[in-house]
Short mmCIF file of C-alpha atoms and ligand atoms in Angstrom, two decimals:
data_model
loop_
_atom_site.label_atom_id
_atom_site.label_comp_id
_atom_site.label_asym_id
_atom_site.label_seq_id
_atom_site.Cartn_x
_atom_site.Cartn_y
_atom_site.Cartn_z
CA MET X 1 25.22 17.47 -22.04
CA SER X 2 24.65 15.52 -18.93
CA GLY X 3 23.26 18.34 -16.77
CA PRO X 4 24.00 19.22 -13.17
CA HIS X 5 25.08 16.40 -10.91
CA GLU X 6 24.27 16.33 -7.29
CA ARG X 7 26.69 14.39 -5.18
CA LEU X 8 25.03 13.87 -1.91
CA SER X 9 27.05 14.72 1.14
CA GLN X 10 28.10 11.98 3.54
CA ALA X 11 26.11 13.75 6.22
CA ASP X 12 22.93 13.54 4.13
CA LEU X 13 23.46 9.92 3.17
CA PHE X 14 24.15 8.55 6.60
CA ALA X 15 21.60 10.59 8.48
CA PRO X 16 18.91 8.27 9.80
CA ALA X 17 16.21 10.60 8.49
CA PRO X 18 14.64 10.06 5.06
CA LEU X 19 16.11 12.16 2.28
CA LEU X 20 13.54 13.79 -0.01
CA LEU X 21 15.34 14.13 -3.35
CA ALA X 22 12.32 15.35 -5.29
CA ASP X 23 8.75 16.22 -4.42
CA ASP X 24 7.02 18.31 -7.07
CA GLU X 25 4.84 17.97 -10.16
CA HIS X 26 7.40 15.54 -11.62
CA GLY X 27 6.95 13.16 -8.74
CA LEU X 28 8.41 12.13 -5.42
CA ILE X 29 11.73 10.36 -4.77
CA ARG X 30 12.50 9.51 -1.15
CA TYR X 31 15.54 7.64 0.14
CA THR X 32 15.36 6.09 3.62
CA PRO X 33 18.63 4.67 4.95
CA GLY X 34 18.34 2.16 7.76
CA PHE X 35 14.81 1.06 6.86
CA LEU X 36 16.06 -2.39 7.92
CA ALA X 37 18.51 -2.83 10.78
CA PRO X 38 21.92 -4.14 9.63
CA GLY X 39 21.25 -7.62 11.04
CA GLU X 40 17.85 -7.83 9.33
CA ALA X 41 19.30 -6.71 6.02
CA ALA X 42 22.09 -9.30 6.30
CA ALA X 43 19.61 -12.09 7.13
CA CYS X 44 17.41 -11.15 4.14
CA PHE X 45 20.45 -11.04 1.87
CA ASP X 46 21.68 -14.47 2.97
CA PHE X 47 18.25 -16.05 2.61
CA LEU X 48 17.54 -14.62 -0.83
CA HIS X 49 21.06 -15.17 -2.16
CA ALA X 50 20.80 -18.84 -1.24
CA ASN X 51 17.13 -19.54 -1.94
CA ALA X 52 15.59 -17.24 -4.57
CA ALA X 53 14.94 -18.80 -7.97
CA TRP X 54 17.67 -16.80 -9.70
CA HIS X 55 17.85 -17.01 -13.46
CA GLY X 56 19.62 -15.22 -16.26
CA GLU X 57 17.80 -13.57 -19.13
CA ARG X 58 18.79 -12.70 -22.67
CA ARG X 59 17.94 -9.43 -24.32
CA GLN X 60 18.20 -8.07 -27.82
CA MET X 61 20.88 -5.41 -28.21
CA TYR X 62 20.93 -4.06 -31.76
CA GLU X 63 21.62 -7.15 -33.89
CA ARG X 64 22.86 -9.38 -31.07
CA GLU X 65 21.33 -11.25 -28.20
CA VAL X 66 23.27 -10.66 -25.00
CA ASP X 67 22.97 -11.76 -21.39
CA THR X 68 21.17 -9.33 -19.13
CA PRO X 69 24.04 -8.27 -16.85
CA ARG X 70 22.50 -9.46 -13.58
CA LEU X 71 20.36 -12.34 -12.32
CA LEU X 72 16.63 -12.02 -11.75
CA ALA X 73 13.85 -13.62 -9.75
CA SER X 74 10.25 -12.57 -9.16
CA TYR X 75 7.40 -13.43 -6.85
CA LEU X 76 3.70 -12.82 -6.66
CA LEU X 77 2.94 -11.22 -3.31
CA ASP X 78 0.44 -13.85 -2.28
CA ALA X 79 0.02 -16.55 0.33
CA THR X 80 2.79 -18.66 -1.23
CA LEU X 81 5.44 -16.08 -0.31
CA PRO X 82 8.20 -17.31 2.02
CA PRO X 83 7.63 -15.86 5.53
CA LEU X 84 10.69 -13.64 5.43
CA LEU X 85 9.55 -12.00 2.19
CA ALA X 86 5.99 -11.73 3.50
CA ALA X 87 7.24 -9.86 6.57
CA LEU X 88 9.34 -7.54 4.42
CA HIS X 89 6.38 -6.92 2.10
CA ALA X 90 4.19 -5.91 5.05
CA ARG X 91 6.83 -3.51 6.35
CA VAL X 92 7.35 -1.89 2.97
CA GLU X 93 3.61 -1.40 2.47
CA ALA X 94 3.28 0.15 5.92
CA ALA X 95 6.24 2.46 5.34
CA VAL X 96 5.12 3.81 1.98
CA GLN X 97 1.32 3.59 2.42
CA ALA X 98 0.79 1.69 -0.83
CA ARG X 99 -0.22 -1.83 -1.85
CA PHE X 100 1.95 -4.01 -4.08
CA SER X 101 1.23 -7.17 -6.05
CA HIS X 102 4.67 -8.33 -7.21
CA VAL X 103 8.29 -8.15 -6.20
CA GLY X 104 11.12 -8.33 -8.73
CA LEU X 105 14.56 -9.26 -7.42
CA ASN X 106 17.88 -8.30 -9.00
CA LEU X 107 21.21 -9.88 -8.10
CA TYR X 108 24.29 -7.87 -9.08
CA ARG X 109 26.99 -10.50 -8.68
CA ASP X 110 29.92 -8.09 -8.83
CA GLU X 111 31.05 -4.73 -10.22
CA ARG X 112 30.40 -5.87 -13.81
CA ASP X 113 26.67 -6.35 -13.25
CA SER X 114 24.41 -3.39 -13.91
CA VAL X 115 21.08 -2.10 -15.10
CA ALA X 116 21.12 0.42 -17.95
CA PRO X 117 19.35 3.75 -17.45
CA HIS X 118 15.62 3.18 -17.90
CA ASN X 119 12.22 3.97 -16.52
CA ASP X 120 10.03 1.15 -15.32
CA HIS X 121 7.36 0.18 -17.85
CA LEU X 122 4.33 2.30 -17.07
CA SER X 123 2.10 -0.08 -19.02
CA GLU X 124 2.90 -2.74 -16.42
CA LEU X 125 2.24 -0.51 -13.42
CA GLN X 126 -1.11 0.37 -11.92
CA PRO X 127 -1.60 4.06 -12.71
CA GLY X 128 -0.57 6.27 -9.82
CA GLN X 129 1.14 3.50 -7.87
CA PRO X 130 4.76 3.92 -6.73
CA ILE X 131 7.76 1.57 -6.86
CA ALA X 132 9.64 0.74 -3.66
CA LEU X 133 13.21 -0.58 -3.81
CA VAL X 134 14.89 -2.34 -0.89
CA SER X 135 18.69 -2.77 -1.11
CA LEU X 136 20.69 -5.60 0.48
CA GLY X 137 24.36 -6.54 0.38
CA ALA X 138 27.04 -4.35 -1.15
CA THR X 139 26.39 -0.65 -1.68
CA ARG X 140 25.95 0.23 -5.36
CA GLU X 141 25.43 3.68 -6.80
CA MET X 142 22.16 4.47 -8.52
CA VAL X 143 22.13 7.30 -11.04
CA ILE X 144 18.78 9.04 -11.28
CA ARG X 145 18.53 11.60 -14.06
CA GLN X 146 15.79 13.91 -15.30
CA LYS X 147 14.91 13.11 -18.90
CA LEU X 148 14.59 16.77 -19.90
CA PRO X 149 16.61 19.91 -19.14
CA PRO X 150 17.91 20.90 -16.68
CA ARG X 151 18.60 17.11 -16.48
CA ARG X 152 19.24 17.11 -12.77
CA ALA X 153 21.07 13.94 -11.75
CA TRP X 154 21.79 12.27 -8.46
CA HIS X 155 24.44 9.67 -7.71
CA LEU X 156 22.89 7.85 -4.81
CA PRO X 157 24.81 5.07 -3.03
CA LEU X 158 22.09 2.59 -2.12
CA GLN X 159 23.09 1.14 1.23
CA ALA X 160 22.09 -2.24 2.62
CA GLY X 161 18.80 -1.90 4.45
CA SER X 162 17.74 1.26 2.61
CA LEU X 163 14.37 1.91 0.99
CA LEU X 164 13.98 4.06 -2.12
CA LEU X 165 10.49 5.21 -3.02
CA MET X 166 9.80 6.48 -6.54
CA SER X 167 6.29 7.69 -7.33
CA TYR X 168 4.55 6.72 -10.57
CA ALA X 169 5.11 10.19 -12.06
CA THR X 170 8.88 9.90 -11.64
CA GLN X 171 8.90 7.10 -14.21
CA LEU X 172 7.71 9.64 -16.79
CA HIS X 173 10.28 12.28 -15.89
CA TYR X 174 13.43 10.42 -14.75
CA ASP X 175 15.60 7.50 -15.78
CA HIS X 176 17.38 5.38 -13.21
CA GLY X 177 20.18 2.85 -13.53
CA ILE X 178 22.97 1.07 -11.69
CA PRO X 179 26.21 1.56 -13.68
CA LYS X 180 29.01 -0.94 -13.81
CA GLN X 181 31.70 -0.02 -11.34
CA GLY X 182 35.46 0.23 -11.90
CA SER X 183 36.53 -1.23 -8.58
CA ALA X 184 35.73 -4.63 -7.11
CA VAL X 185 32.48 -4.92 -5.19
CA GLY X 186 30.63 -7.85 -3.64
CA PRO X 187 27.10 -8.98 -4.50
CA ARG X 188 24.06 -6.78 -4.07
CA ILE X 189 20.39 -7.74 -4.13
CA SER X 190 17.55 -5.31 -4.77
CA LEU X 191 13.85 -5.96 -4.32
CA ALA X 192 11.50 -3.89 -6.47
CA PHE X 193 7.96 -3.87 -5.09
CA ARG X 194 5.35 -2.95 -7.71
CA ALA X 195 1.58 -2.90 -8.17
CA ARG X 196 1.25 -4.46 -11.58
CA SER X 197 -1.57 -3.45 -13.88
CA ALA X 198 -2.63 -6.82 -15.28
CA ALA X 199 -2.29 -10.44 -14.34
CA PRO X 200 0.85 -11.77 -16.00
CA ALA X 201 0.22 -13.83 -19.11
CA SER X 202 1.75 -16.87 -17.51
CA ARG X 203 2.20 -17.54 -13.87
CA GLY X 204 5.20 -19.61 -14.94
CA ARG X 205 7.18 -16.42 -15.08
CA TYR X 206 6.88 -16.14 -11.33
CA ALA X 207 8.99 -18.33 -9.17
CA ARG X 208 7.64 -20.77 -6.69
CA PRO X 209 8.46 -19.92 -3.10
CA ALA X 210 12.16 -19.82 -2.41
CA GLY X 211 13.36 -22.82 -0.47
CA ASP X 212 10.97 -25.31 -2.11
O1 LIG D 1 18.67 -2.57 -8.39
C1 LIG D 1 18.06 -1.51 -8.27
O2 LIG D 1 18.12 -0.84 -7.24
C2 LIG D 1 17.25 -0.98 -9.42
C3 LIG D 1 16.50 -2.04 -10.15
C4 LIG D 1 15.58 -1.50 -11.19
O3 LIG D 1 15.68 -0.39 -11.61
C5 LIG D 1 14.51 -2.36 -11.71
O4 LIG D 1 14.41 -3.53 -11.32
O5 LIG D 1 13.73 -1.87 -12.54
FE1 LIG D 2 13.88 0.19 -12.65
#
């Protein structure tokens, strides 16, 4: 049983106004297309694609170790941040009225890259603090699904320059993922801004400024 699916109408998705998908006791999900102008989104994409410290990771899947199907990079949101990311960070914080400490980047190289349905680890988030996702490059569909009946689900094409805000509570009540896609698609980068709960064990996990 996968529950009701909500395919969002073209009119909803391309309207410049923010789209409030959910706003109740299970949390708030707000999609804002055009948060960045097309030229700004393209410039951010080009800079990060070329300069972020992209790396692959391995993860345990049952008995096997497999490649995580996308590349990753992450930055502390501190004074060492490249100016372009610092400017984006300031705009995201102003738009969502929250403070973030880290940004995690995902690079989906093509239609075969993905992220399995999951919720972000609440133990790594400051209680009550939201997650803000900025999308760049190719449009990929995100599936957001309620964990419990009626298991509402949205198929949300995340456009370049869009901002998706998910409150802390939504990580308890919904999964989100980016499925592999059947047809060819170019690269997409997402930036996940988070307020992390504790200092990471090793700063080594966090990349030095891109472009070094
Ligand atoms: O690429 C995205 O938009 C989602 C990424 C994500 O869910 C994550 O980094 O936890
Ligand atoms: Fe996530």
